[in-house]
Coordinates of C-alpha atoms in Angstrom, one line a residue:
Chain B
M1 CA 0.0 0.0 0.0
S2 CA 1.4 3.3 -1.0
D3 CA 0.3 5.3 2.0
G4 CA 1.3 2.6 4.5
G5 CA 4.5 4.5 5.5
A6 CA 2.7 7.8 6.0
M7 CA 0.0 6.1 8.1
R8 CA 2.7 4.5 10.3
D9 CA 4.4 7.9 10.8
Q10 CA 1.1 9.4 11.7
D11 CA 0.4 6.7 14.2
E12 CA 3.7 7.1 15.8
Q13 CA 3.1 10.8 16.1
L14 CA -0.3 10.2 17.6
F15 CA 0.9 7.5 19.9
D16 CA 3.9 9.6 21.2
A17 CA 4.3 8.4 24.7
D18 CA 5.0 11.8 26.4
W19 CA 2.1 13.5 24.7
L20 CA -0.2 10.7 25.6
E21 CA 1.0 10.6 29.2
G22 CA 0.2 14.3 29.5
V23 CA -3.2 13.9 28.0
R24 CA -3.9 10.9 30.3
R25 CA -2.8 12.8 33.4
D26 CA -5.1 15.7 32.7
M27 CA -8.0 13.4 31.9
V28 CA -7.5 11.4 35.1
R29 CA -7.4 14.5 37.2
F30 CA -10.6 15.7 35.6
A31 CA -12.3 12.3 36.0
R32 CA -11.2 12.0 39.6
L33 CA -12.5 15.4 40.4
Q34 CA -15.9 14.6 38.9
L35 CA -16.3 11.0 40.1
R36 CA -14.4 11.2 43.4
D37 CA -13.2 7.7 42.9
E38 CA -9.7 6.8 41.9
T39 CA -10.5 3.4 40.3
L40 CA -13.5 4.6 38.5
A41 CA -11.6 7.6 37.2
E42 CA -8.8 5.4 35.9
D43 CA -11.4 3.1 34.3
V44 CA -13.3 5.8 32.4
V45 CA -10.0 7.4 31.1
Q46 CA -8.8 4.0 30.0
E47 CA -12.0 3.4 28.2
A48 CA -11.9 6.8 26.5
L49 CA -8.3 6.3 25.4
A50 CA -9.1 2.8 24.1
A51 CA -12.0 4.3 22.2
A52 CA -9.6 6.7 20.5
F53 CA -6.7 4.2 19.9
D54 CA -9.2 2.0 18.2
K55 CA -9.9 4.7 15.7
A56 CA -6.5 6.3 15.4
R57 CA -6.7 6.2 11.6
E58 CA -9.8 8.3 11.5
F59 CA -8.2 11.4 13.1
A60 CA -6.6 14.2 11.2
G61 CA -4.1 14.8 14.0
R62 CA -3.4 15.1 17.7
S63 CA -5.8 17.9 18.4
A64 CA -8.6 16.0 16.7
M65 CA -7.7 12.9 18.7
K66 CA -7.6 14.9 22.0
T67 CA -11.0 16.4 21.2
W68 CA -12.4 12.9 20.6
I69 CA -10.9 11.4 23.8
F70 CA -12.4 14.3 25.8
A71 CA -15.8 13.9 24.1
I72 CA -15.9 10.2 25.0
L73 CA -14.6 10.9 28.5
K74 CA -17.3 13.4 29.1
N75 CA -20.0 11.0 28.1
K76 CA -18.5 8.2 30.2
I77 CA -18.4 10.5 33.2
V78 CA -21.9 11.8 32.8
D79 CA -23.0 8.1 32.4
Q80 CA -21.2 7.2 35.6
I81 CA -22.5 10.2 37.6
R82 CA -26.1 9.3 36.6
V83 CA -25.5 5.6 37.6
Q84 CA -24.0 6.7 41.0
T85 CA -27.1 8.8 41.8
R86 CA -29.3 5.9 41.0
T87 CA -27.4 3.7 43.4
T88 CA -26.2 6.1 46.2
N89 CA -26.6 9.7 47.0
V90 CA -23.4 11.6 46.1
S91 CA -22.2 13.1 49.3
A92 CA -22.5 16.8 49.8
L93 CA -19.6 19.2 50.2
S94 CA -17.4 18.7 53.2
A95 CA -18.1 20.7 56.3
A96 CA -15.1 22.9 55.9
E97 CA -16.1 23.8 52.4
E98 CA -19.6 24.4 53.5
T99 CA -18.4 27.1 55.8
M100 CA -16.2 28.5 53.1
D101 CA -19.2 28.7 50.8
Q102 CA -21.3 30.3 53.5
T103 CA -18.7 33.0 53.8
F104 CA -18.7 33.4 50.0
E105 CA -22.5 33.5 50.0
S106 CA -22.5 36.3 52.4
L107 CA -20.1 38.2 50.3
F108 CA -22.3 37.8 47.3
K109 CA -25.6 38.3 48.9
E110 CA -25.8 42.0 48.4
N111 CA -24.9 41.8 44.8
A112 CA -25.8 38.3 43.7
H113 CA -25.3 39.1 40.0
W114 CA -22.2 40.1 38.3
S115 CA -22.4 43.6 37.0
P116 CA -21.6 43.6 33.2
A117 CA -19.5 46.7 33.6
G118 CA -17.3 45.0 36.2
R119 CA -16.3 42.5 33.5
P120 CA -12.8 43.1 32.2
S121 CA -13.0 43.8 28.6
D122 CA -10.1 41.7 27.2
W123 CA -11.4 38.5 28.8
G124 CA -15.1 38.1 28.6
D125 CA -17.0 35.2 30.0
P126 CA -14.8 32.1 30.6
A127 CA -17.7 30.0 29.7
E128 CA -18.0 31.7 26.4
A129 CA -14.3 31.3 25.8
L130 CA -14.7 27.6 26.4
R131 CA -16.8 27.4 23.3
Q132 CA -14.2 29.2 21.4
Q133 CA -10.5 28.6 20.9
R134 CA -9.4 28.8 24.5
F135 CA -11.0 25.5 25.5
W136 CA -7.9 23.7 26.6
D137 CA -6.5 26.7 28.3
V138 CA -9.6 27.0 30.5
F139 CA -9.6 23.3 31.0
D140 CA -6.0 23.4 32.2
A141 CA -6.5 26.4 34.4
C142 CA -9.5 24.8 36.0
L143 CA -7.6 21.7 36.9
K144 CA -4.5 23.5 38.1
H145 CA -5.7 26.6 39.8
L146 CA -9.2 26.3 41.1
P147 CA -9.9 24.8 44.5
E148 CA -11.2 21.2 44.1
N149 CA -14.9 21.7 44.8
T150 CA -15.1 25.0 42.8
A151 CA -13.5 23.2 39.9
R152 CA -15.9 20.2 40.2
V153 CA -19.0 22.4 40.1
F154 CA -17.7 24.6 37.3
M155 CA -16.5 21.8 35.2
M156 CA -19.7 19.9 35.7
R157 CA -21.7 22.8 34.5
E158 CA -19.4 24.0 31.7
F159 CA -17.6 20.9 30.5
L160 CA -20.1 18.2 31.2
E161 CA -22.9 20.6 30.4
F162 CA -25.2 19.5 33.2
E163 CA -28.1 22.0 33.8
T164 CA -27.7 23.9 37.1
P165 CA -30.6 22.0 38.7
E166 CA -29.0 18.7 37.9
V167 CA -25.6 19.9 39.3
C168 CA -27.4 20.8 42.5
E169 CA -29.2 17.5 42.7
Q170 CA -26.1 15.4 42.0
L171 CA -24.0 17.3 44.6
S172 CA -26.8 17.9 47.0
I173 CA -26.2 21.7 47.1
T174 CA -28.7 24.5 46.9
T175 CA -29.1 26.6 43.8
S176 CA -27.8 29.7 45.5
N177 CA -24.8 27.7 46.7
C178 CA -24.2 26.5 43.2
N179 CA -24.4 30.0 41.7
V180 CA -22.0 31.3 44.3
I181 CA -19.5 28.6 43.4
L182 CA -19.9 29.3 39.7
H183 CA -19.3 33.0 40.3
R184 CA -16.3 32.2 42.3
A185 CA -15.0 29.9 39.6
R186 CA -15.5 32.4 36.8
N187 CA -13.9 35.1 39.0
G188 CA -10.9 32.9 39.7
L189 CA -10.5 31.8 36.2
R190 CA -10.8 35.2 34.8
R191 CA -8.1 36.5 37.1
C192 CA -5.9 33.5 36.3
L193 CA -6.5 33.5 32.5
E194 CA -5.9 37.3 32.3
K195 CA -2.7 37.0 34.1
N196 CA -1.5 34.0 32.2
W197 CA -2.7 34.1 28.7
F198 CA -4.4 37.3 27.9
A199 CA -2.3 40.1 29.3
L200 CA 1.1 39.2 30.5
G201 CA 1.9 35.9 29.2
E202 CA 2.2 32.7 31.3
Q203 CA 2.8 33.3 34.9
P204 CA 1.8 31.6 38.1
C205 CA -1.6 32.7 39.3
Chain O
M1 CA -40.2 -29.7 46.5
Q2 CA -37.4 -28.6 44.2
R3 CA -37.6 -25.0 43.0
L4 CA -36.7 -23.8 39.5
I5 CA -36.4 -20.0 39.0
L6 CA -36.7 -18.5 35.6
A7 CA -35.3 -15.0 35.7
G8 CA -36.4 -12.9 32.8
G9 CA -39.1 -13.4 30.2
G10 CA -36.9 -13.8 27.1
H11 CA -37.5 -16.0 24.1
A12 CA -35.8 -19.0 25.6
H13 CA -38.0 -18.8 28.6
L14 CA -41.1 -18.5 26.5
H15 CA -40.3 -21.9 25.1
I16 CA -40.0 -23.4 28.6
L17 CA -43.5 -22.1 29.4
K18 CA -44.8 -23.7 26.3
E19 CA -43.0 -26.9 27.2
L20 CA -44.5 -26.9 30.7
A21 CA -48.0 -26.2 29.4
A22 CA -47.7 -29.3 27.2
R23 CA -46.1 -31.5 29.9
P24 CA -46.9 -30.1 33.4
R25 CA -44.5 -31.0 36.2
A26 CA -46.3 -31.2 39.5
D27 CA -43.1 -32.2 41.3
I28 CA -41.3 -28.9 40.6
E29 CA -42.1 -25.4 41.8
V30 CA -41.4 -23.1 38.9
I31 CA -41.3 -19.3 39.4
L32 CA -40.9 -16.8 36.6
I33 CA -39.6 -13.4 37.6
A34 CA -40.2 -10.8 34.8
P35 CA -40.4 -7.0 35.1
Y36 CA -43.0 -6.6 32.3
A37 CA -46.3 -8.3 31.8
R38 CA -45.4 -9.1 28.2
Q39 CA -42.5 -10.1 26.1
V40 CA -42.0 -8.0 22.9
Y41 CA -40.5 -9.9 20.0
S42 CA -37.5 -7.9 18.9
G43 CA -37.7 -9.4 15.3
M44 CA -41.0 -7.6 14.8
L45 CA -40.0 -4.3 16.4
P46 CA -38.9 -2.6 13.1
G47 CA -42.3 -3.6 11.6
W48 CA -44.0 -2.0 14.6
M49 CA -41.9 1.2 14.3
A50 CA -42.7 1.4 10.6
G51 CA -46.4 1.1 11.4
H52 CA -47.0 -2.3 9.9
Y53 CA -47.9 -4.1 13.2
S54 CA -49.8 -3.2 16.3
L55 CA -47.9 -3.8 19.5
D56 CA -50.2 -6.7 20.4
Q57 CA -49.1 -8.6 17.3
C58 CA -45.5 -8.3 18.4
A59 CA -46.0 -9.2 22.1
A60 CA -46.6 -12.4 24.1
E61 CA -48.6 -11.9 27.3
L62 CA -46.7 -13.7 30.0
G63 CA -49.7 -14.0 32.5
P64 CA -51.8 -16.5 30.4
L65 CA -48.6 -18.4 29.4
A66 CA -47.5 -18.8 33.0
M67 CA -50.9 -19.8 34.1
A68 CA -51.2 -22.5 31.4
A69 CA -47.8 -23.7 32.4
G70 CA -48.6 -23.9 36.1
V71 CA -45.8 -21.4 36.7
R72 CA -46.0 -18.7 39.4
L73 CA -45.4 -15.3 37.8
L74 CA -43.7 -12.7 39.9
P75 CA -43.9 -9.2 38.3
D76 CA -40.6 -8.0 39.6
S77 CA -37.0 -7.2 38.6
V78 CA -33.9 -9.2 39.6
T79 CA -31.5 -7.0 41.6
G80 CA -28.9 -9.5 42.4
I81 CA -27.8 -13.1 42.5
D82 CA -25.7 -14.9 45.0
A83 CA -24.6 -18.0 43.2
G84 CA -22.8 -19.3 46.2
Q85 CA -25.9 -19.2 48.5
Q86 CA -28.2 -20.0 45.5
T87 CA -30.4 -17.0 46.0
V88 CA -32.0 -14.4 43.8
S89 CA -32.7 -10.9 45.1
T90 CA -35.7 -9.0 43.7
A91 CA -36.8 -5.4 43.9
R92 CA -40.1 -6.1 45.7
H93 CA -40.3 -9.7 46.7
G94 CA -37.1 -10.0 48.7
K95 CA -34.7 -13.0 48.4
L96 CA -35.7 -16.3 46.8
S97 CA -33.7 -19.5 47.0
Y98 CA -33.5 -21.9 44.1
D99 CA -32.3 -25.4 43.3
V100 CA -31.8 -24.5 39.7
L101 CA -31.7 -21.0 38.2
S102 CA -32.1 -20.1 34.5
L103 CA -31.2 -16.6 33.4
D104 CA -32.7 -15.0 30.3
V105 CA -32.6 -11.4 31.3
G106 CA -31.0 -10.0 28.1
A107 CA -28.6 -7.2 28.0
L108 CA -28.5 -3.4 28.2
V109 CA -27.3 -1.1 25.4
D110 CA -23.9 0.5 26.2
T111 CA -24.9 4.2 25.9
S112 CA -21.9 5.4 27.9
C113 CA -20.5 7.2 24.8
L114 CA -23.8 9.0 24.2
A115 CA -24.9 9.9 27.8
D116 CA -24.0 13.6 27.3
T117 CA -26.2 14.2 24.2
G118 CA -28.6 17.1 24.5
A119 CA -31.1 15.2 22.3
R120 CA -33.7 12.7 23.4
L121 CA -31.7 9.4 23.9
L122 CA -33.5 6.3 22.9
A123 CA -31.6 3.1 23.8
I124 CA -33.0 -0.1 22.1
R125 CA -32.8 -2.0 25.4
P126 CA -34.8 -2.3 27.6
L127 CA -37.3 -2.8 24.7
E128 CA -40.3 -1.5 26.9
A129 CA -38.5 1.7 27.6
F130 CA -37.6 2.1 23.9
I131 CA -41.3 1.6 22.9
V132 CA -42.4 4.4 25.3
G133 CA -39.6 6.7 24.1
W134 CA -40.3 6.1 20.4
Q135 CA -44.0 6.7 20.8
A136 CA -43.3 10.0 22.6
Y137 CA -40.8 11.0 20.0
V138 CA -43.2 10.3 17.1
E139 CA -45.8 12.4 18.8
A140 CA -43.3 15.3 19.5
C141 CA -42.0 15.4 15.9
T142 CA -45.5 15.1 14.4
Q143 CA -46.4 18.3 16.3
A144 CA -43.1 20.0 15.3
G145 CA -43.7 18.9 11.7
K146 CA -40.0 17.9 11.3
S147 CA -37.6 15.4 12.7
Q148 CA -33.8 15.2 12.9
L149 CA -33.2 11.6 14.0
V150 CA -29.7 10.1 14.3
V151 CA -29.4 6.3 14.6
V152 CA -26.0 5.2 16.0
G153 CA -24.9 1.7 15.1
G154 CA -24.1 0.1 11.8
G155 CA -25.2 -3.4 12.6
A156 CA -28.4 -5.1 11.5
A157 CA -30.4 -3.4 14.2
G158 CA -29.2 0.1 13.3
V159 CA -30.0 -0.5 9.7
E160 CA -33.5 -1.9 10.4
L161 CA -34.4 0.8 12.9
A162 CA -33.2 3.6 10.6
L163 CA -35.2 2.3 7.7
A164 CA -38.3 1.7 9.9
A165 CA -38.0 5.2 11.4
R166 CA -37.6 6.9 8.0
H167 CA -40.7 5.0 6.7
R168 CA -42.8 6.0 9.6
L169 CA -41.7 9.6 9.8
R170 CA -42.0 10.4 6.1
G171 CA -45.7 9.3 6.4
L172 CA -46.2 11.9 9.1
M173 CA -44.6 14.9 7.5
P174 CA -43.1 16.0 4.2
A175 CA -40.4 13.6 3.2
A176 CA -37.8 16.3 3.1
S177 CA -38.5 17.2 6.8
A178 CA -38.1 13.7 8.0
S179 CA -34.4 13.6 8.3
V180 CA -32.8 10.2 9.4
T181 CA -29.1 9.8 9.6
L182 CA -27.3 6.5 10.3
V183 CA -23.9 6.7 11.9
A184 CA -22.5 3.4 10.9
G185 CA -19.1 3.1 12.6
R186 CA -16.1 2.0 10.6
Q187 CA -18.2 -0.1 8.3
L188 CA -21.8 -0.8 7.6
L189 CA -22.8 -4.3 8.6
S190 CA -19.3 -5.5 9.3
G191 CA -19.1 -9.2 9.3
H192 CA -21.7 -9.6 6.6
G193 CA -20.9 -10.4 3.0
A194 CA -20.1 -7.8 0.4
A195 CA -23.2 -8.5 -1.6
I196 CA -25.6 -7.8 1.3
V197 CA -23.6 -4.6 2.3
R198 CA -24.1 -3.4 -1.3
R199 CA -27.7 -4.2 -1.3
V200 CA -28.3 -2.5 2.1
T201 CA -26.3 0.6 1.0
D202 CA -28.5 0.9 -2.1
T203 CA -31.7 0.5 -0.1
L204 CA -30.7 3.1 2.5
A205 CA -29.9 5.6 -0.3
R206 CA -33.2 4.8 -2.1
Q207 CA -35.2 5.3 1.1
G208 CA -33.5 8.6 1.9
V209 CA -31.5 7.6 4.9
T210 CA -28.2 9.5 5.1
V211 CA -25.3 7.1 6.0
L212 CA -22.1 8.5 7.6
S213 CA -19.1 6.5 8.6
G214 CA -17.3 7.1 11.8
H215 CA -18.3 6.8 15.5
A216 CA -20.4 9.1 17.6
A217 CA -20.1 10.7 21.0
G218 CA -22.9 12.7 22.7
C219 CA -22.7 16.5 22.7
P220 CA -25.3 19.2 23.5
A221 CA -26.3 19.7 19.9
G222 CA -26.8 16.0 19.3
V223 CA -23.7 13.9 18.4
M224 CA -20.1 14.6 17.6
L225 CA -18.4 12.4 15.0
T226 CA -14.9 11.1 15.0
D227 CA -13.8 13.7 12.6
G228 CA -15.0 16.5 14.9
R229 CA -18.2 17.3 13.0
E230 CA -21.3 17.9 15.0
L231 CA -24.7 16.6 13.9
L232 CA -27.8 18.4 15.1
A233 CA -30.3 15.9 16.4
D234 CA -33.7 16.0 18.2
A235 CA -33.3 12.3 19.1
V236 CA -30.6 9.7 19.1
I237 CA -31.3 6.0 18.8
A238 CA -28.6 4.0 20.4
A239 CA -28.3 0.6 18.6
T240 CA -24.7 0.2 19.6
G241 CA -22.9 -2.6 21.5
V242 CA -24.5 -4.3 24.5
R243 CA -23.3 -4.4 28.2
P244 CA -24.4 -6.8 30.9
V245 CA -26.9 -5.8 33.7
P246 CA -24.8 -4.3 36.5
W247 CA -25.6 -6.9 39.1
L248 CA -24.0 -9.7 37.2
A249 CA -20.5 -8.5 38.3
A250 CA -21.2 -9.3 42.0
S251 CA -23.1 -12.5 41.4
G252 CA -20.1 -14.8 42.0
L253 CA -20.7 -16.4 38.6
A254 CA -17.8 -16.9 36.3
L255 CA -18.1 -14.2 33.5
A256 CA -16.7 -14.3 30.0
D257 CA -14.4 -11.5 28.8
D258 CA -17.4 -9.4 27.7
G259 CA -18.8 -9.5 31.2
F260 CA -21.7 -11.8 30.4
V261 CA -22.3 -15.2 32.1
A262 CA -19.8 -17.7 30.8
V263 CA -21.6 -20.9 29.8
G264 CA -20.5 -24.1 28.3
D265 CA -22.2 -26.3 25.7
G266 CA -25.3 -27.1 27.7
Q267 CA -25.9 -23.4 28.4
R268 CA -24.7 -24.2 31.9
S269 CA -22.6 -21.8 33.9
V270 CA -19.0 -22.9 33.8
S271 CA -18.6 -22.1 37.6
H272 CA -22.0 -23.0 39.1
P273 CA -23.7 -26.2 37.9
S274 CA -27.1 -25.1 39.3
V275 CA -27.2 -22.0 37.0
F276 CA -28.0 -21.9 33.3
A277 CA -28.2 -18.9 31.0
A278 CA -29.4 -18.3 27.5
G279 CA -30.0 -15.3 25.2
D280 CA -27.9 -12.1 25.3
V281 CA -27.0 -12.6 29.0
A282 CA -25.0 -15.7 28.2
S283 CA -21.7 -16.0 26.3
R284 CA -20.7 -19.4 25.0
V285 CA -17.0 -19.7 25.9
D286 CA -16.7 -22.8 23.6
A287 CA -18.5 -21.4 20.6
P288 CA -18.8 -17.6 20.7
H289 CA -21.6 -16.2 18.5
A290 CA -23.2 -12.8 17.9
K291 CA -25.7 -11.6 20.4
S292 CA -28.9 -12.0 18.4
G293 CA -32.4 -13.2 19.2
V294 CA -32.0 -16.0 16.7
Y295 CA -29.7 -17.8 19.0
A296 CA -31.9 -17.3 22.1
V297 CA -34.8 -18.9 20.2
R298 CA -32.8 -21.8 19.1
A299 CA -31.4 -22.4 22.6
G300 CA -34.9 -22.6 24.1
P301 CA -35.6 -26.4 23.6
V302 CA -32.1 -27.5 24.8
L303 CA -32.3 -25.2 27.8
A304 CA -35.7 -26.6 28.8
D305 CA -34.3 -30.2 28.6
N306 CA -31.2 -29.3 30.5
L307 CA -33.0 -27.5 33.4
F308 CA -35.1 -30.6 34.1
R309 CA -32.1 -32.9 33.7
A310 CA -30.1 -30.7 36.2
L311 CA -33.0 -31.0 38.7
A312 CA -33.0 -34.7 38.3
G313 CA -29.3 -34.9 38.7
E314 CA -28.7 -36.1 35.1
P315 CA -26.0 -35.0 32.7
V316 CA -26.9 -32.2 30.4
L317 CA -27.1 -32.3 26.7
S318 CA -24.9 -30.1 24.5
Y319 CA -26.2 -27.6 22.0
R320 CA -24.2 -26.3 19.1
P321 CA -25.2 -22.9 17.9
Q322 CA -25.6 -22.8 14.1
R323 CA -22.6 -21.6 12.3
R324 CA -24.4 -19.1 10.1
S325 CA -27.9 -17.9 10.5
L326 CA -30.6 -16.6 8.2
Y327 CA -31.0 -12.9 8.5
L328 CA -34.1 -11.2 7.3
L329 CA -33.8 -7.4 7.5
A330 CA -36.9 -5.4 7.3
T331 CA -36.2 -2.4 5.1
G332 CA -39.0 0.1 5.9
P333 CA -41.9 -0.3 3.4
K334 CA -43.2 -3.9 3.3
S335 CA -40.0 -5.1 1.9
A336 CA -37.0 -7.1 3.3
I337 CA -33.5 -8.3 2.5
V338 CA -32.6 -11.9 3.0
S339 CA -29.0 -12.9 3.9
W340 CA -27.8 -16.4 4.4
G341 CA -24.1 -17.2 4.3
G342 CA -22.9 -15.4 1.2
F343 CA -26.3 -15.2 -0.4
S344 CA -28.5 -12.2 -0.4
A345 CA -31.7 -11.1 -2.1
G346 CA -34.5 -8.7 -1.4
G347 CA -37.9 -7.3 -2.2
G348 CA -41.6 -7.5 -1.3
W349 CA -41.6 -11.3 -1.4
A350 CA -38.9 -11.3 1.3
W351 CA -41.1 -9.2 3.5
H352 CA -44.0 -11.6 3.1
W353 CA -41.7 -14.4 4.0
K354 CA -40.4 -12.6 7.1
D355 CA -43.9 -11.6 8.1
W356 CA -45.1 -15.2 7.8
I357 CA -42.2 -16.6 9.8
D358 CA -42.5 -13.9 12.5
R359 CA -46.2 -14.2 12.9
R360 CA -46.1 -18.0 12.9
F361 CA -43.5 -17.8 15.6
M362 CA -45.6 -15.4 17.7
R363 CA -48.8 -17.4 17.2
Q364 CA -47.6 -20.2 19.5
Y365 CA -47.5 -17.6 22.3
H366 CA -50.8 -15.9 21.7
L367 CA -53.2 -17.9 23.9
G368 CA -56.8 -17.4 23.1
K369 CA -56.1 -14.5 20.8
P370 CA -56.6 -14.6 17.0
A371 CA -53.2 -14.3 15.4

């Protein structure tokens, strides 16, 4: 076959061990955050990677493959989360975080909504940027820089695209609690992304 | 008195009911645990979707069959098995012990790659849930005057369902508004001969079903394909691979690599001689075959024999699944494609043949009803 060599090269590039290990690490962190179960997280990531390896020839390149792995992973996590609720009730936030959220809630009570004018102009809505080209930047920032529960709620809403009521139901939190956490996440991400990618180049948050 | 538990009302168990009605066994207590009052025959499902059959024609009522067989029917779901203790747990009737257990509970569709779709997700198992979902969908898109249906799965089931759906929907709205897309995986009908693949491809094109190759993952708009393209959908039918019911994993039964009950040549569990399984819940470790209703139907008579032999402490008979099976694919209008080995043909006559075979098969389970 004339394109056999090219195919092999492409496979080698796709299966590059370092790149894959990096992808796997991010995916496992994301899955662990959402499922709160080490073994389950490893399992769904393994399944998502297998679903991609299986079809390696159908991808135009690494970025297409990464998008696919993530799409499969998202579905597997949503499936698992729904199975978990059917069997047991997912535990609520820990006591310490509950207190933290109450503090935050009180901060936000007077002005529960973000004022549009308060939004920095060069970095709009992180959720909006997600749908655009900054997807992996936001994903990365979420995993690396947001506190665990904040990241879980934000990623559940924005990456797994659960509706807010379902996020609340799954995590046994109130709507206002959830909104506060989402505010906090957007706020944190905005600061972090502005610092890192939009204004000054990459720096620690 | 010895107790035989039949878990699930699949095709193989229907045969056992018929057998018991013909030759009653007063010395054995037989209990059938089934979650639904009827058993819908999957072979006739595409015909029902297309509008050719009423649901009654495709279903066997379990109540009358159980009564005629002298079998106690428990309308309940199995929630677990302890093969070591020889008990079955149910949702509403607690734990039941058995001397011999027969499993014919089918499989679930693996929808884990589609769970995140924003569209209505219709999995073809459990069948009863699919029936409700399909009826609701037909109603919704009749009102909307348009449909944007995506069928995921390039096997025989995906092909039949896509064609049936297209036939039904184009009768309810302008043909151009009744969009049906089949996402066929790497290859349409893989494992089937080239001649039938060609014939099916032509039929799909003629009937106006769009066929895309590649795999699908759920996304808010509908589904995303392997190449990154997003397909808008108002409903997604999952006719993808199967997965076992979750409680099998903790049953203590030896499982095959695919997670289903590992059975040997008498449909008997390789780890627990008091447990038998047939239909999709079983995987023959000695002679693996596709998970298709055809095999469950064929296994019925052997399974019946072996259950009674096991209760009597006699050695079980072996059953060799057929090497190739006759496939009759319903293709939307009253037309079908026949495939057997390398041979394939199609047309209205094939539909009449399929219709005759299916209705004759169901007639034996329609007690007191005109067929």
